[in-house]
């Protein structure tokens, strides 16, 4: 069984109908705070819910009644034989779309059931009432309401003495409890974990075959595992230790009150130091969730749906990567649905689908990326030397010349454009020579690549522009390139970034950072020997190389990635006015372009 889709309309942060499609394997739901991630996972409880969306659309004026009802649809897919195994030896009914009086209908139903046809069940909540809609490429089609008394054509199945499913008869069934019965059986295979859902640390004996959805009975089932499946228990402890190296062993011991308590040991049981055991009740939510998730994966004989709400909230990044790696390699039959603020988990698993949630005009909007799209986007980004995780969570991207600019421009943005600094990713563009026709790809094609990526369902934020060194280009050349690129390519108004940094006091401070014994007067004298009347066109990097070598008597060399950040930091802290030409340029270019990208979003 796996979740096929979740459709939400007029519920909490969701206004108009939004559809999240899922596949088998790992499915990721990304979004900021209050974007609706936890709301999506709530729907997996298959409960009747009615909490209409509140905004100016549904409540136009203060005091107006909220309009409409919440509507939620959760689509589950399973095979006919899987449905039968869910019911065990109990009889059950499957809706059919042919008259029950047709001759041979029972035989047809059996043959199609036995061929393991896929069934699509949609659990629909509409205005507080519930119904199930069944579709398939067989006679198994139809639906029923919660608590209804109207007879529905159905095939009655039983598990016979020979250990096979058979159709007892086709009849019109009026059973008001069949929806809840089906929901309960499906829910037994849907687990939801998160920082707010703490698995049980102590419990009594239970009369159940599988762990409950809240994992409240985890101590009992771990005790049963260690007594009836020692190999499985040792495997679980090995996984836990891989994720959390400080936990060598997990055990569940009787407490003397006909109950069991979970404990974690820092050393393997061979050390015989059970006195060092720490009760799970005294530990954080992370370890309990890890043990519960791994237990479900280890012991489940049928495909399960395992939803984990913001695992970053209760797991260290390294621990999360290890957990996901184990789930991916050992839990291939299961479906995983994870929510997160960031795309870090993309580096740990091969994601089947990504759904992006964002608030737009007070309502959640969903954008989806399939596995195929993700692989394509990853490939194109890799050619440009970046990854998806470099970009997620940013509102916009500023592309710069190289590694030095990538280090320095975050500082410059906080100084020159604080309004956009926090939400701007600064990334270096590799192979900048390709922006000229004579050396490679046409400008129009480069711009097209970035524009397409920035519109790829939220994976890549829009770019402000690509800000490059002027180098030796003439003003008319730069103007032409900017026009051709629709201002996506912009240039500094000096030859390179270093041309804005030729300040003797800042250079002196950078040399002192290198333990170079020199005086400010030396730097001023050396700088005065260089013709800086045309400050825009001199080779600023070469000037700094000359100064560093001369003043240090060749004991120090100018290193852009080390020394430029030091010079910029000193100027921002001590002589901001010296950077005013650069600040004015950045504000003129970046603030206008940032406003334009916001309009495009």
Tab-separated table of C-alpha atoms in Angstrom, residues 169-340:
chain	number	residue	atom	x	y	z
A	169	UNK	CA	-21.323	-14.309	-3.371
A	170	UNK	CA	-22.193	-11.023	-5.048
A	171	UNK	CA	-24.805	-9.020	-3.236
A	172	UNK	CA	-26.048	-5.551	-2.367
A	173	UNK	CA	-24.486	-4.577	0.955
A	174	UNK	CA	-25.722	-1.938	3.375
A	175	UNK	CA	-23.059	-1.729	6.080
A	176	UNK	CA	-22.566	1.648	7.711
A	177	UNK	CA	-19.360	0.557	9.456
A	178	UNK	CA	-17.435	-0.629	6.398
A	179	UNK	CA	-15.722	2.746	5.813
A	180	UNK	CA	-14.371	2.951	9.348
A	181	UNK	CA	-13.412	-0.710	9.204
A	182	UNK	CA	-11.422	-0.132	6.000
A	183	UNK	CA	-9.897	3.069	7.401
A	184	UNK	CA	-8.736	1.250	10.541
A	185	UNK	CA	-7.050	-1.460	8.498
A	186	UNK	CA	-5.304	1.089	6.294
A	187	UNK	CA	-4.264	3.174	9.290
A	188	UNK	CA	-2.558	0.128	10.777
A	189	UNK	CA	-0.047	0.515	7.942
A	190	UNK	CA	0.433	4.284	8.183
A	191	UNK	CA	2.889	5.574	10.797
A	192	UNK	CA	3.544	9.204	11.548
A	193	UNK	CA	6.581	10.327	13.523
A	194	UNK	CA	7.800	13.747	14.593
A	195	UNK	CA	9.250	15.871	17.375
A	196	UNK	CA	5.754	16.403	18.818
A	197	UNK	CA	4.942	12.664	18.870
A	198	UNK	CA	7.042	10.983	21.538
A	199	UNK	CA	7.055	7.168	21.422
A	200	UNK	CA	6.263	5.383	24.666
A	201	UNK	CA	9.100	4.746	27.102
A	202	UNK	CA	7.143	2.407	29.390
A	203	UNK	CA	4.020	0.317	28.827
A	204	UNK	CA	2.255	-2.853	29.892
A	205	UNK	CA	1.551	-5.996	27.933
A	206	UNK	CA	-0.742	-5.547	24.950
A	207	UNK	CA	-2.886	-7.911	22.927
A	208	UNK	CA	-1.812	-6.747	19.478
A	209	UNK	CA	0.226	-8.142	16.625
A	210	UNK	CA	1.838	-4.884	15.459
A	211	UNK	CA	3.089	-1.648	16.950
A	212	UNK	CA	0.388	0.995	17.352
A	213	UNK	CA	0.484	4.164	15.241
A	214	UNK	CA	1.536	6.346	18.184
A	215	UNK	CA	4.327	3.891	19.098
A	216	UNK	CA	3.050	4.035	22.677
A	217	UNK	CA	3.559	0.258	22.984
A	218	UNK	CA	7.149	0.351	21.705
A	219	UNK	CA	8.664	-1.054	24.963
A	220	UNK	CA	6.479	-4.173	24.774
A	221	UNK	CA	7.352	-4.847	21.143
A	222	UNK	CA	11.086	-4.270	21.654
A	223	UNK	CA	10.946	-6.770	24.531
A	224	UNK	CA	9.144	-9.244	22.294
A	225	UNK	CA	11.743	-8.674	19.561
A	226	UNK	CA	14.711	-9.310	21.835
A	227	UNK	CA	13.170	-12.497	23.258
A	228	UNK	CA	11.787	-13.998	20.042
A	229	UNK	CA	14.167	-12.650	17.374
A	230	UNK	CA	17.621	-12.085	18.821
A	231	UNK	CA	19.161	-11.571	15.394
A	232	UNK	CA	16.608	-8.895	14.493
A	233	UNK	CA	17.149	-7.153	17.828
A	234	UNK	CA	20.912	-7.131	17.352
A	235	UNK	CA	20.435	-5.723	13.848
A	236	UNK	CA	18.215	-2.942	15.200
A	237	UNK	CA	20.808	-2.059	17.851
A	238	UNK	CA	23.520	-2.005	15.190
A	239	UNK	CA	21.500	0.489	13.152
A	240	UNK	CA	20.842	2.667	16.202
A	241	UNK	CA	24.559	2.674	17.027
A	242	UNK	CA	25.385	3.672	13.454
A	243	UNK	CA	23.002	6.626	13.726
A	244	UNK	CA	23.890	7.542	17.323
A	245	UNK	CA	27.409	6.262	18.140
A	246	UNK	CA	26.909	7.021	21.847
A	247	UNK	CA	24.115	4.423	22.056
A	248	UNK	CA	25.546	0.900	21.834
A	249	UNK	CA	22.455	-1.077	22.832
A	250	UNK	CA	18.704	-0.657	23.211
A	251	UNK	CA	16.758	-2.993	25.460
A	252	UNK	CA	13.354	-3.317	27.070
A	253	UNK	CA	13.294	-4.785	30.556
A	254	UNK	CA	10.422	-5.807	32.870
A	255	UNK	CA	9.789	-3.263	35.604
A	256	UNK	CA	8.155	-5.655	38.065
A	257	UNK	CA	4.713	-4.101	37.543
A	258	UNK	CA	3.759	-6.297	34.592
A	259	UNK	CA	5.146	-3.634	32.291
A	260	UNK	CA	8.262	-2.920	30.268
A	261	UNK	CA	10.631	0.049	30.116
A	262	UNK	CA	13.028	1.003	27.325
A	263	UNK	CA	16.660	1.683	28.170
A	264	UNK	CA	19.754	2.723	26.236
A	265	UNK	CA	23.243	1.501	27.105
A	266	UNK	CA	26.495	3.267	26.170
A	267	UNK	CA	28.307	-0.097	25.992
A	268	UNK	CA	27.433	-3.439	24.445
A	269	UNK	CA	25.835	-6.024	26.764
A	270	UNK	CA	29.077	-8.042	26.760
A	271	UNK	CA	30.526	-5.327	29.008
A	272	UNK	CA	27.955	-6.259	31.679
A	273	UNK	CA	27.458	-2.616	32.652
A	274	UNK	CA	23.687	-2.508	32.794
A	275	UNK	CA	24.105	-0.078	35.689
A	276	UNK	CA	24.984	2.568	33.080
A	277	UNK	CA	21.632	2.217	31.306
A	278	UNK	CA	19.629	5.409	30.734
A	279	UNK	CA	15.810	5.189	30.673
A	280	UNK	CA	14.324	6.342	27.376
A	281	UNK	CA	12.014	8.582	29.422
A	282	UNK	CA	15.096	10.614	30.402
A	283	UNK	CA	16.244	11.109	26.819
A	284	UNK	CA	15.105	13.338	23.981
A	285	UNK	CA	12.528	12.531	21.330
A	286	UNK	CA	15.156	11.662	18.736
A	287	UNK	CA	16.208	8.271	20.087
A	288	UNK	CA	12.617	7.104	20.639
A	289	UNK	CA	11.608	8.040	17.110
A	290	UNK	CA	14.695	6.360	15.662
A	291	UNK	CA	13.988	3.089	17.484
A	292	UNK	CA	10.301	3.148	16.499
A	293	UNK	CA	11.007	3.893	12.827
A	294	UNK	CA	13.658	1.184	12.597
A	295	UNK	CA	11.415	-1.319	14.388
A	296	UNK	CA	8.600	-0.757	11.889
A	297	UNK	CA	10.967	-1.116	8.952
A	298	UNK	CA	12.603	-4.237	10.403
A	299	UNK	CA	9.482	-6.174	11.368
A	300	UNK	CA	6.840	-5.166	8.800
A	301	UNK	CA	5.993	-7.984	6.395
A	302	UNK	CA	3.818	-5.732	4.223
A	303	UNK	CA	4.579	-2.315	2.662
A	304	UNK	CA	4.048	0.494	5.151
A	305	UNK	CA	3.665	4.252	4.815
A	306	UNK	CA	6.144	5.971	7.146
A	307	UNK	CA	5.694	9.732	7.492
A	308	UNK	CA	8.320	11.745	9.378
A	309	UNK	CA	7.511	15.347	10.221
A	310	UNK	CA	10.605	17.573	10.138
A	311	UNK	CA	13.225	15.018	11.210
A	312	UNK	CA	15.754	17.886	11.305
A	313	UNK	CA	13.902	19.073	14.416
A	314	UNK	CA	14.890	16.043	16.500
A	315	UNK	CA	17.972	14.684	14.726
A	316	UNK	CA	21.467	16.045	14.177
A	317	UNK	CA	22.235	16.387	10.431
A	318	UNK	CA	24.735	13.530	10.574
A	319	UNK	CA	22.281	11.284	12.429
A	320	UNK	CA	19.564	12.137	9.917
A	321	UNK	CA	21.804	11.258	6.983
A	322	UNK	CA	22.626	7.886	8.536
A	323	UNK	CA	18.961	7.160	9.293
A	324	UNK	CA	17.905	7.990	5.749
A	325	UNK	CA	20.727	5.896	4.295
A	326	UNK	CA	19.545	2.893	6.326
A	327	UNK	CA	15.918	3.426	5.370
A	328	UNK	CA	16.849	3.686	1.703
A	329	UNK	CA	18.967	0.527	1.654
A	330	UNK	CA	16.878	-1.651	3.975
A	331	UNK	CA	13.335	-0.340	3.533
A	332	UNK	CA	12.803	-0.476	-0.215
A	333	UNK	CA	9.312	-1.965	0.080
A	334	UNK	CA	8.040	0.967	2.151
A	335	UNK	CA	6.946	4.470	1.209
A	336	UNK	CA	8.482	7.391	3.104
A	337	UNK	CA	7.009	10.886	3.282
A	338	UNK	CA	9.236	13.502	4.912
A	339	UNK	CA	8.682	17.171	5.617
A	340	UNK	CA	11.557	19.610	6.001
